[in-house]
Short mmCIF file of C-alpha atoms in Angstrom, two decimals:
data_model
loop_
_atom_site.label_atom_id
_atom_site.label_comp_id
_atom_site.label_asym_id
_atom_site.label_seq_id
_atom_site.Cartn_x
_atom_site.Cartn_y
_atom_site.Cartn_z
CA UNK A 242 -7.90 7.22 -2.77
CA UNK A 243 -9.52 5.58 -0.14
CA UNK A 244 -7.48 4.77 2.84
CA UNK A 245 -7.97 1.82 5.56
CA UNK A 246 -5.87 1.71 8.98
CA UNK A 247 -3.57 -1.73 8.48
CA UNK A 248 -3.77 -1.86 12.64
CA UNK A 249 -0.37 -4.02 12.15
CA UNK A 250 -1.78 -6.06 9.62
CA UNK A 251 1.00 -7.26 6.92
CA UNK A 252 -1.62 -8.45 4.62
CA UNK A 253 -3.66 -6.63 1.81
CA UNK A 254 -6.92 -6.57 1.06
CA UNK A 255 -7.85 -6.84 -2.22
CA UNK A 256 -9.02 -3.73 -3.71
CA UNK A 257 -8.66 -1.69 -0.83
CA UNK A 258 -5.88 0.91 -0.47
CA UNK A 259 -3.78 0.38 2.47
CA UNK A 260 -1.92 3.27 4.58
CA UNK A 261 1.88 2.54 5.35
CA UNK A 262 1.45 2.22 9.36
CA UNK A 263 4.90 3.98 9.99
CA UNK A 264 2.86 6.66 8.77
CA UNK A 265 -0.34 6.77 10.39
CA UNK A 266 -0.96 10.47 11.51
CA UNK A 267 1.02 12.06 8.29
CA UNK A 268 -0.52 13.65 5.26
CA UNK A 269 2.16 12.64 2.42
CA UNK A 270 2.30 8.59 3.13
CA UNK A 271 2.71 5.78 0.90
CA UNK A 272 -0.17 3.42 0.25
CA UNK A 273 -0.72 -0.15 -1.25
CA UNK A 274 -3.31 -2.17 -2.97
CA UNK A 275 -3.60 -5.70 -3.91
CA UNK A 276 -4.91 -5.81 -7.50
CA UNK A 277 -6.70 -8.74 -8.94
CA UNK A 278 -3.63 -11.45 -10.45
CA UNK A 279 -1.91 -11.05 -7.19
CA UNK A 280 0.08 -8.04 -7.84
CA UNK A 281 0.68 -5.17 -5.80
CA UNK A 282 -0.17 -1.17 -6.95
CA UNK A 283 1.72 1.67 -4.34
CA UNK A 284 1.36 4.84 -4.71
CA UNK A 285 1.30 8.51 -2.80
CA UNK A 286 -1.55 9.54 -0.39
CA UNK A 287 -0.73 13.06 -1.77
CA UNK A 288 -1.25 12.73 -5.66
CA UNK A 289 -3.52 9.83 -6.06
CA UNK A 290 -3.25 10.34 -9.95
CA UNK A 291 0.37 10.09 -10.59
CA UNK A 292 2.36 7.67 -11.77
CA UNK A 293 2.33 4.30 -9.05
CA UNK A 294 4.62 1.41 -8.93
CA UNK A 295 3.29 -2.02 -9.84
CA UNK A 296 4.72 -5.02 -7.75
CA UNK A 297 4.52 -8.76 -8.28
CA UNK A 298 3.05 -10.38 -5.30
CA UNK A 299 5.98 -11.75 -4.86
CA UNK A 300 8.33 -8.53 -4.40
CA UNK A 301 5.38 -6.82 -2.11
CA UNK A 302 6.39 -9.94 0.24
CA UNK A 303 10.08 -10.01 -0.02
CA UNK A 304 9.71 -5.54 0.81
CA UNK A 305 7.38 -6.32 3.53
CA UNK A 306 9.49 -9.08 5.18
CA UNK A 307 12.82 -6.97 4.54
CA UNK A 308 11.04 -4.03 6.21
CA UNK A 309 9.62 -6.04 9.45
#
């Protein structure tokens, strides 16, 4: 899993995993990607391989403006 610094970006890149900034510095951090289709794939910096939650574009941006 390859990780990029969001730098207070609330947008994805598409096909890049993304590093929750709240947890810049930790070693067990959740991380998002934007998959082709719009929807959003999270999973654990941790265990790369286990199960991940799929998210319609849609709910990433109701979480993300809940969360700011």
């Amino acid at each position: 899993m390859k990780i990029v610094e969001t730098q207070g970006r609330r947008s994805l890149t598409a096909g890049v995993w993304h590093k929750a900034e709240a947890s810049q510095g930790a070693t067990n951090c959740a991380a998002a990607k934007l998959l082709d289709g719009g929807n959003v794939l999270m999973g654990d910096t941790q265990n790369p391989d286990q199960v991940r939650l799929t998210l319609p574009g849609s709910a990433w941006d109701a979480l993300v403006r809940t969360l700011a």
